[in-house]
Short mmCIF file of N, CA and C in Angstrom, two decimals:
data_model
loop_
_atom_site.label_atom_id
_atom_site.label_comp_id
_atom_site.label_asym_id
_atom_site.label_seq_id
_atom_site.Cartn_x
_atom_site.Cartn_y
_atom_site.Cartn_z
N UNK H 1065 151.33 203.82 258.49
CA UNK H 1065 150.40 202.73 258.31
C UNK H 1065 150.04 202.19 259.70
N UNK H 1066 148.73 201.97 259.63
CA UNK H 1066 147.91 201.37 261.07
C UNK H 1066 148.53 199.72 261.45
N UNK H 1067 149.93 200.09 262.16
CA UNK H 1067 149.60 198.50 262.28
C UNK H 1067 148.64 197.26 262.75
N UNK H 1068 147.77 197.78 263.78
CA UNK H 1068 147.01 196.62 264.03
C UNK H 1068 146.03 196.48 262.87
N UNK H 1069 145.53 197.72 262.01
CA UNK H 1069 144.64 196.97 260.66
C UNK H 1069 145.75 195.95 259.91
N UNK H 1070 147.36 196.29 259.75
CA UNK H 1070 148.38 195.25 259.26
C UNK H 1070 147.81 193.65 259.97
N UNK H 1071 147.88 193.91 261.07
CA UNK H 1071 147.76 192.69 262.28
C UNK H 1071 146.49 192.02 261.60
N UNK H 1072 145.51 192.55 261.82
CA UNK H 1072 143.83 191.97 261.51
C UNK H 1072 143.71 191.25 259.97
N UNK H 1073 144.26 192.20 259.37
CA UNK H 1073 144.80 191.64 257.90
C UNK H 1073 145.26 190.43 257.83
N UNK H 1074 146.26 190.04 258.49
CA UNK H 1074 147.40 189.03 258.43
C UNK H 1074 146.19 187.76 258.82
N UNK H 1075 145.63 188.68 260.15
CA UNK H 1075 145.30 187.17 261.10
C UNK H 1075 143.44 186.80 259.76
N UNK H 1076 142.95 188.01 259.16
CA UNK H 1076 142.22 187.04 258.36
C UNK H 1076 142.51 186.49 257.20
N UNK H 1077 144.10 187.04 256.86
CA UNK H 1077 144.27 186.21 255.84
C UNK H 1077 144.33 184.36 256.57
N UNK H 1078 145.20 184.34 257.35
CA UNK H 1078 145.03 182.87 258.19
C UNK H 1078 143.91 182.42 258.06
N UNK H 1079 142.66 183.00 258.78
CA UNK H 1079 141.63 182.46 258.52
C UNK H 1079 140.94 181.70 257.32
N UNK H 1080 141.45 182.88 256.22
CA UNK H 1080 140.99 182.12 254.89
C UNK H 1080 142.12 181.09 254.50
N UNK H 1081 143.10 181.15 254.81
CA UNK H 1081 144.09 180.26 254.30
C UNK H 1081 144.10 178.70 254.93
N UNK H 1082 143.41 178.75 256.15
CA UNK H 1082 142.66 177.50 256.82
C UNK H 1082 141.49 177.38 257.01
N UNK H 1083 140.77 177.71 256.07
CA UNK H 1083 139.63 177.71 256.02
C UNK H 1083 138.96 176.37 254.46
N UNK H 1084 138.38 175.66 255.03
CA UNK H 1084 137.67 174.67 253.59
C UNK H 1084 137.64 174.85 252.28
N UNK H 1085 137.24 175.80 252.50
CA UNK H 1085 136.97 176.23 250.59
C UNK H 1085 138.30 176.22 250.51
N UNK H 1086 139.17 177.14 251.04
CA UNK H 1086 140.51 177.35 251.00
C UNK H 1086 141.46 176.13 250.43
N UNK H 1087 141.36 175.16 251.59
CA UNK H 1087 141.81 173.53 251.71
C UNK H 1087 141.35 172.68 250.36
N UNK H 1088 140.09 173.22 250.28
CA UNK H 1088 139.47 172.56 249.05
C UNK H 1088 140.18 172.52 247.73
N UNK H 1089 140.34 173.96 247.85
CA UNK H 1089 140.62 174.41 246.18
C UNK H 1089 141.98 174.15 246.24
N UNK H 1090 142.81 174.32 246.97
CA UNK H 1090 144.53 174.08 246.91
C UNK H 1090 144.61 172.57 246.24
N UNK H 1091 143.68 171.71 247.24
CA UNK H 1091 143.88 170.19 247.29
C UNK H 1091 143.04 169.92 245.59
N UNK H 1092 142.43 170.35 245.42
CA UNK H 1092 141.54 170.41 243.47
C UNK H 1092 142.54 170.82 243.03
N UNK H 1093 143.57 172.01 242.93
CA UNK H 1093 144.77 172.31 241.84
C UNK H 1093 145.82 171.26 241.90
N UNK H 1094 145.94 170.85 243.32
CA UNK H 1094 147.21 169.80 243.08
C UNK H 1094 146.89 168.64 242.48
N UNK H 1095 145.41 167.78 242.36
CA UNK H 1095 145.25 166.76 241.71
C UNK H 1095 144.95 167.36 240.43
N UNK H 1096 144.97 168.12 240.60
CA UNK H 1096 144.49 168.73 238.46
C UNK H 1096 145.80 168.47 237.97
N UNK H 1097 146.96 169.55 238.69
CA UNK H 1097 147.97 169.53 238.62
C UNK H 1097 148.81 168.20 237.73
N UNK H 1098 148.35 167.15 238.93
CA UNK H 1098 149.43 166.06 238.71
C UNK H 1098 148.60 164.81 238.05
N UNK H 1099 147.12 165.26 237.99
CA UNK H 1099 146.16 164.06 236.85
C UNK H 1099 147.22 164.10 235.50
N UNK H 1100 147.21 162.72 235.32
CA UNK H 1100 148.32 162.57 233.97
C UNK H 1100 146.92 162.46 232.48
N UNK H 1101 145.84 161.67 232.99
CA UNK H 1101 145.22 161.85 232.59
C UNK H 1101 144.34 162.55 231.79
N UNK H 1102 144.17 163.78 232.66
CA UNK H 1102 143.65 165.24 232.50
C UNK H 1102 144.74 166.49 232.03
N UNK H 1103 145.77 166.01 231.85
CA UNK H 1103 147.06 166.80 231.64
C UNK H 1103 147.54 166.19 229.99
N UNK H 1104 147.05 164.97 228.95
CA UNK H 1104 147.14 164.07 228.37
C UNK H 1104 146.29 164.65 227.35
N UNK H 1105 145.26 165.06 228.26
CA UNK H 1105 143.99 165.45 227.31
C UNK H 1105 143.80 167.21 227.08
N UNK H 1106 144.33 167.87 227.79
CA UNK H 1106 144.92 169.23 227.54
C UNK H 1106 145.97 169.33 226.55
N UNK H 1107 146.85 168.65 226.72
CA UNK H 1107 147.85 168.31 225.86
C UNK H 1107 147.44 167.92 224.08
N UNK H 1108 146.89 167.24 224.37
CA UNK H 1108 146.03 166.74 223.42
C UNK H 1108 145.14 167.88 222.45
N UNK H 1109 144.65 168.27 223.32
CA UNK H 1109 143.20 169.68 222.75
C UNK H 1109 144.34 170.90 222.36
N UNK H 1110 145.32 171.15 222.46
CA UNK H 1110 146.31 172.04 222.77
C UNK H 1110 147.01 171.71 221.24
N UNK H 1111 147.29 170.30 220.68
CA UNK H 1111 148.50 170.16 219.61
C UNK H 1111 146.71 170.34 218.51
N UNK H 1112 145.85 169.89 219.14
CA UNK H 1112 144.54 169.79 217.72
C UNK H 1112 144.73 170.81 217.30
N UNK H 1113 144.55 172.10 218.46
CA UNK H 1113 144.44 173.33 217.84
C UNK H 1113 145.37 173.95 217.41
N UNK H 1114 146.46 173.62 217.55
CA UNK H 1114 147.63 174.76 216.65
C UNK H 1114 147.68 173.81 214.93
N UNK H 1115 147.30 172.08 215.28
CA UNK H 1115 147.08 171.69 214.02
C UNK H 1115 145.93 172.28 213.12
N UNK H 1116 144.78 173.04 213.87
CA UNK H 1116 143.94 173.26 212.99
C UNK H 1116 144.35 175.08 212.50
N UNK H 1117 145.01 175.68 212.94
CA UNK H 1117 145.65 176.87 213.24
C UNK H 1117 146.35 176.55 211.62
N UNK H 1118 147.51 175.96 211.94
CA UNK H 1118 148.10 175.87 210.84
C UNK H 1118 147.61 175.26 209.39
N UNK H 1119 146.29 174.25 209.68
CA UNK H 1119 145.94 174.06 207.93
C UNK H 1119 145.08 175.46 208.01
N UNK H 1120 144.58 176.17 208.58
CA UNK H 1120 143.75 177.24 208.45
C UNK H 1120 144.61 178.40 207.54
N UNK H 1121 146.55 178.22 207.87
CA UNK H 1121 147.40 179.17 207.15
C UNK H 1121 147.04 179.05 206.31
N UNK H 1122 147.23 177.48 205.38
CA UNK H 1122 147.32 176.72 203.99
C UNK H 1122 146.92 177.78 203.08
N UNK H 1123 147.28 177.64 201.74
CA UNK H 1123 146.33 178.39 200.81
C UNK H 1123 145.23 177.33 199.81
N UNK H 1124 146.09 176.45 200.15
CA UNK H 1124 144.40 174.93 200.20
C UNK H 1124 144.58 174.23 201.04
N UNK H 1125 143.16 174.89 201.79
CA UNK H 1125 142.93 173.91 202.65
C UNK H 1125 142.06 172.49 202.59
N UNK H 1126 142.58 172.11 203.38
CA UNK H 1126 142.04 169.98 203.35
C UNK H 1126 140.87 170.25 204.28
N UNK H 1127 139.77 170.63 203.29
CA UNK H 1127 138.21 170.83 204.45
C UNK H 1127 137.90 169.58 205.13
N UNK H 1128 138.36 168.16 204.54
CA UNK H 1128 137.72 166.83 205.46
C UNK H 1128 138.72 166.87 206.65
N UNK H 1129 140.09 167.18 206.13
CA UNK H 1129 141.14 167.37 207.42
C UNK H 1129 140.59 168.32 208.69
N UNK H 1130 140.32 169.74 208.36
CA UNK H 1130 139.43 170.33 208.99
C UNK H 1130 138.46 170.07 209.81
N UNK H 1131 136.95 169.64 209.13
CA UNK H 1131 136.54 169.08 209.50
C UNK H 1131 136.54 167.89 210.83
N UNK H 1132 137.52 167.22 210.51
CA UNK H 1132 138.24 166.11 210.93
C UNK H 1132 138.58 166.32 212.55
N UNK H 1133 139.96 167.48 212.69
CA UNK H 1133 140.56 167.77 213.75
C UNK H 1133 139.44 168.97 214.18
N UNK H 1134 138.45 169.46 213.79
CA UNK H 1134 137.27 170.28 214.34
C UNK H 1134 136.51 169.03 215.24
N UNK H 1135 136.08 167.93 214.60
CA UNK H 1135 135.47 167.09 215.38
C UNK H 1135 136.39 166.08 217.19
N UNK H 1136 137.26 166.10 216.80
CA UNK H 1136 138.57 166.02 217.39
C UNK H 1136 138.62 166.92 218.48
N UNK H 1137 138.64 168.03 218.63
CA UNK H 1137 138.51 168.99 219.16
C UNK H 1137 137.41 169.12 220.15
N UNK H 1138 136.38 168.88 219.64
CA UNK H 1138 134.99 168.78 220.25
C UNK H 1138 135.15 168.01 221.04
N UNK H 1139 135.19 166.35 221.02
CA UNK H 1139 135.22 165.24 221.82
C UNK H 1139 136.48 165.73 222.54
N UNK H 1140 137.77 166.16 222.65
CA UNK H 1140 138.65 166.03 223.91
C UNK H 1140 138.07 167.33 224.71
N UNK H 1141 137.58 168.28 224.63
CA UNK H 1141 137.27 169.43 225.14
C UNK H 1141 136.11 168.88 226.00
N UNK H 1142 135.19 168.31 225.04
CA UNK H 1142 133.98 167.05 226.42
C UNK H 1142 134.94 166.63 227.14
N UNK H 1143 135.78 165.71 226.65
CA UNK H 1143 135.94 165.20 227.77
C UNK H 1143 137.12 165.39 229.16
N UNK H 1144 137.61 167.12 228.50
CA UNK H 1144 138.34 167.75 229.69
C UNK H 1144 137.43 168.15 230.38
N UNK H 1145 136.18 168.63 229.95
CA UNK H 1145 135.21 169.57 231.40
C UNK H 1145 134.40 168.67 231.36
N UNK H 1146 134.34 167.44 231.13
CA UNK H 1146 133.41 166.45 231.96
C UNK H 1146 133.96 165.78 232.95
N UNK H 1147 135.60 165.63 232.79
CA UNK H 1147 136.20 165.05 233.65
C UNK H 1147 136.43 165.15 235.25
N UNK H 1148 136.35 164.39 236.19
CA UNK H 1148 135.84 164.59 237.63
C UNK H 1148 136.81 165.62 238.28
N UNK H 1149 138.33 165.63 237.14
CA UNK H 1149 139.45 166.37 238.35
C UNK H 1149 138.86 167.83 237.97
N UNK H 1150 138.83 167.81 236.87
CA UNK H 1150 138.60 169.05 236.01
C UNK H 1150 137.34 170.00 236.48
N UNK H 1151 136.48 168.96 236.74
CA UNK H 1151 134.80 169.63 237.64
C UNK H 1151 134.96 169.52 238.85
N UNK H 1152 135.85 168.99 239.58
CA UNK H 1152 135.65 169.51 241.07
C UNK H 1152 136.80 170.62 241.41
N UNK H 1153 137.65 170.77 240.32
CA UNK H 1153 139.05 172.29 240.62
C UNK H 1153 138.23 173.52 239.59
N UNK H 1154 137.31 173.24 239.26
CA UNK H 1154 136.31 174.37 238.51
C UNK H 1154 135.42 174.68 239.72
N UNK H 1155 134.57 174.05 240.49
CA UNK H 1155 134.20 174.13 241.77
C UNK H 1155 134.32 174.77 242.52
N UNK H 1156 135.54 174.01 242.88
CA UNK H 1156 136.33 174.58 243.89
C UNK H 1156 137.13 176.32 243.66
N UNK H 1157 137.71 176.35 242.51
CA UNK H 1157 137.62 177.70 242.18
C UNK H 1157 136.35 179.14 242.56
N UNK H 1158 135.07 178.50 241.81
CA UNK H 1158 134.33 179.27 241.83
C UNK H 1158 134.01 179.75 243.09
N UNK H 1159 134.22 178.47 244.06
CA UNK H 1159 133.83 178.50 246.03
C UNK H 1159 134.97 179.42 246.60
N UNK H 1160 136.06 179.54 246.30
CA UNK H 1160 137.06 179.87 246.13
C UNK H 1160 137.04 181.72 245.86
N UNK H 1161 136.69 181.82 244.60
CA UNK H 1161 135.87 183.30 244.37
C UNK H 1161 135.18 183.53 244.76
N UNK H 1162 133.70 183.21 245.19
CA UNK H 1162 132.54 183.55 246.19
C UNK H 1162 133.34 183.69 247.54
N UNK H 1163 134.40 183.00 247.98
CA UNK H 1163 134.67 183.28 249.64
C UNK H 1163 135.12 184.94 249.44
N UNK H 1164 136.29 184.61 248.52
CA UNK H 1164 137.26 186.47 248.28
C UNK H 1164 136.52 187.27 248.03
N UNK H 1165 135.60 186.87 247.17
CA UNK H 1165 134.80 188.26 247.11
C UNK H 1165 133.73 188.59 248.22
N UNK H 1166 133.34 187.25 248.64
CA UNK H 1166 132.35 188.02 250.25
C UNK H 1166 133.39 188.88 250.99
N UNK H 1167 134.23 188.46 251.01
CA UNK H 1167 135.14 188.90 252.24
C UNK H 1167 135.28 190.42 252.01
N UNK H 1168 135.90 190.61 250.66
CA UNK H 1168 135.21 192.00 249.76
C UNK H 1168 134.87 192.76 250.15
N UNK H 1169 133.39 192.43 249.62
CA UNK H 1169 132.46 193.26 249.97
C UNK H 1169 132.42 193.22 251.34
N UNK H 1170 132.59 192.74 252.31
CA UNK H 1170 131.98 192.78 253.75
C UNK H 1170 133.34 194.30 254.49
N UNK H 1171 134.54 193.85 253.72
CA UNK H 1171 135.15 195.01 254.01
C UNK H 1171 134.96 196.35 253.36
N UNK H 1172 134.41 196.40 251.78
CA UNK H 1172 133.93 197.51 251.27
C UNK H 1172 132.73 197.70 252.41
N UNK H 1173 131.93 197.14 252.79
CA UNK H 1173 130.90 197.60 253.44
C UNK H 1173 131.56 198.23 254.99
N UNK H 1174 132.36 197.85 255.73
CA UNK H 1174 132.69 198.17 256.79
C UNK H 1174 133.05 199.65 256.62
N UNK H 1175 133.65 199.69 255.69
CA UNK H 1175 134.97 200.74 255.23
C UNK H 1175 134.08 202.64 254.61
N UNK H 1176 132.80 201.59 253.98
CA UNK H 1176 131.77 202.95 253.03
C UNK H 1176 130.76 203.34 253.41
N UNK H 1177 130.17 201.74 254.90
CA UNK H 1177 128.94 201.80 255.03
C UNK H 1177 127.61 201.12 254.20
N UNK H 1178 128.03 200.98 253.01
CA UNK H 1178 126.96 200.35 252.15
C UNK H 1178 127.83 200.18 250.65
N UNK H 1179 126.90 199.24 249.74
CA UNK H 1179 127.83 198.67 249.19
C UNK H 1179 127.34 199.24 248.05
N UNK H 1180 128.18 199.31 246.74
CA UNK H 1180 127.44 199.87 245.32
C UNK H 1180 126.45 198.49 244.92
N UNK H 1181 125.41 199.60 244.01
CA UNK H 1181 124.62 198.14 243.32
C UNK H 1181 125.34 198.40 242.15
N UNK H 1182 126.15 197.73 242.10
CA UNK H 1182 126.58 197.11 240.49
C UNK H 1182 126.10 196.10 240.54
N UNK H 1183 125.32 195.53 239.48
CA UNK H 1183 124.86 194.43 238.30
C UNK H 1183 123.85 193.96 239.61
N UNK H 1184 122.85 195.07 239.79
CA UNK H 1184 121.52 194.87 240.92
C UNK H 1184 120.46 194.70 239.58
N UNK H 1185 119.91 193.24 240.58
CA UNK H 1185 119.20 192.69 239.27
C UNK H 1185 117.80 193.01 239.88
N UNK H 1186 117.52 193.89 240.85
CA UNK H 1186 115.90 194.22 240.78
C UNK H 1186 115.41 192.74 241.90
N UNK H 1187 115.96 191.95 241.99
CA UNK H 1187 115.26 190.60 242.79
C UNK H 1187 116.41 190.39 243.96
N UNK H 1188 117.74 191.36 244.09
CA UNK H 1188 118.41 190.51 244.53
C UNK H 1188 119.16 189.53 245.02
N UNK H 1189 119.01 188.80 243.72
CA UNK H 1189 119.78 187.86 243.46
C UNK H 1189 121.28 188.02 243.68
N UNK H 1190 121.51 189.19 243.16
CA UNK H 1190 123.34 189.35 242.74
C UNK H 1190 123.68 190.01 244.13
N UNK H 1191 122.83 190.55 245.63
CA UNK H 1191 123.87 191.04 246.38
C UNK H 1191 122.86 190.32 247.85
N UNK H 1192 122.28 189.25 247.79
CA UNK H 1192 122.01 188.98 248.79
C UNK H 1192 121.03 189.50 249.82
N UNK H 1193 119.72 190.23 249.21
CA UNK H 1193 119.37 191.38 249.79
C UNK H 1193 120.17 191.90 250.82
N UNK H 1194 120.80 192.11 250.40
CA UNK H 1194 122.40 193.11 251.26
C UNK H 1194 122.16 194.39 250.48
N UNK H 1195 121.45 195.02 249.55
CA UNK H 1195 121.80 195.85 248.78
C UNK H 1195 120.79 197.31 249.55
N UNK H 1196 120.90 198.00 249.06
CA UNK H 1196 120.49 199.40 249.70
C UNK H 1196 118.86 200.56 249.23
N UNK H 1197 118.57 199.57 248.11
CA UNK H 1197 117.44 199.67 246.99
C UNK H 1197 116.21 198.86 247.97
N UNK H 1198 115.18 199.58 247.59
CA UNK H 1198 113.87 198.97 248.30
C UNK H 1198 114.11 197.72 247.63
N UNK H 1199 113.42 196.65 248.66
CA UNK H 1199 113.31 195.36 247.77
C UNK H 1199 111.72 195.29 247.56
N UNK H 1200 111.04 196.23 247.51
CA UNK H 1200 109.59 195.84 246.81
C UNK H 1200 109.81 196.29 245.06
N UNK H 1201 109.57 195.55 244.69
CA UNK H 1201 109.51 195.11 242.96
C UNK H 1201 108.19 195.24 242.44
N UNK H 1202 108.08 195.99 241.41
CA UNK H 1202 107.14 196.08 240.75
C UNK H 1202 107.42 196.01 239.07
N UNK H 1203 106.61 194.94 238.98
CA UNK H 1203 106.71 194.37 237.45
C UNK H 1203 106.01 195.39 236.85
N UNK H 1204 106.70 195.89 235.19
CA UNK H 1204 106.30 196.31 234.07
C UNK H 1204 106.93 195.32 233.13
N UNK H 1205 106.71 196.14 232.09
CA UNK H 1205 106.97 195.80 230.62
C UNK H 1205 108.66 195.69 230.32
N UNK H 1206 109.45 196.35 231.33
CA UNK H 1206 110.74 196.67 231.39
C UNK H 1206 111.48 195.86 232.03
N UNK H 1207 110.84 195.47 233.20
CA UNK H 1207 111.80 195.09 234.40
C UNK H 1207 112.77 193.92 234.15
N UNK H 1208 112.56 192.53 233.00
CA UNK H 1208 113.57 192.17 232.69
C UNK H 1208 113.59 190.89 233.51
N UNK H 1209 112.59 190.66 234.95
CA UNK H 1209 112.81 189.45 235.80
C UNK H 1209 111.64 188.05 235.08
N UNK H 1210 111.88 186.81 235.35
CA UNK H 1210 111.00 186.32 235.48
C UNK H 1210 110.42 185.39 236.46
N UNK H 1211 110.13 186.27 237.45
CA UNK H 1211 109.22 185.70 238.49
C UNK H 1211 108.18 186.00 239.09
N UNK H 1212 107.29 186.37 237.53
CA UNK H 1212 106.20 186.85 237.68
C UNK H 1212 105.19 185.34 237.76
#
């Protein structure tokens, strides 16, 4: 094994590991983490559903009960992904995945030369015109975009 690619490795893992997004998303899991709040209401959405699990066993079931903990369900689930800890460690995740996967691809690209078009949407949207496909577009009946 090449140690200095070991070396380069190491030193960009550092980079990403002090890097914002990085800082970001650690510091979003630990307040998700320790929101009692947001941990209350998981908790919560978590006992609805094994309660609705289990009248679902029943061989009569209580449809207003149903009903009931279905509506139940709805409102704590709003109000886990509306909640601020909950939308900024969803965020931060996703910033989080966009960094790892640039990094990715930028090493698939070093490594192949060019990158596959998987899920090439014709506009380049999905690779940044980074991709290897003419980018002149020509609309038919097929093409599937709308930015005509």
């Amino acid at each position: 094994m090449n140690k200095q690619i070991i070396d380069a490795a190491k030193a960009l893992g550092e980079m990403i590991k002090n890097d914002e997004v990085t800082l970001r998303y650690e510091k979003a899991g630990e307040v998700y983490k320790n929101s009692t709040e947001l941990n209350t209401l998981i908790t919560e959405y978590n006992v609805q559903r094994t309660a609705l699990g289990e009248e679902y066993k029943k061989d009569e079931k209580d449809q207003a009960l149903i009903d009931s903990i279905n509506a139940r369900i709805a409102k704590v689930y709003s109000d886990i992904t509306t909640h601020p800890v909950y939308t900024e460690y969803v965020e931060a995740q996703e910033d989080m995945n966009a960094l790892v996967n640039a990094v990715n691809r930028e090493i698939t690209r070093a490594i192949y030369g060019e990158l596959p078009d998987e899920g090439c949407t014709h506009d380049c949207s999905s690779c940044g015109s980074s991709c290897s496909h003419s980018h002149t577009h020509t609309h038919d009946d097929d093409c599937g975009c709308d930015c005509e």
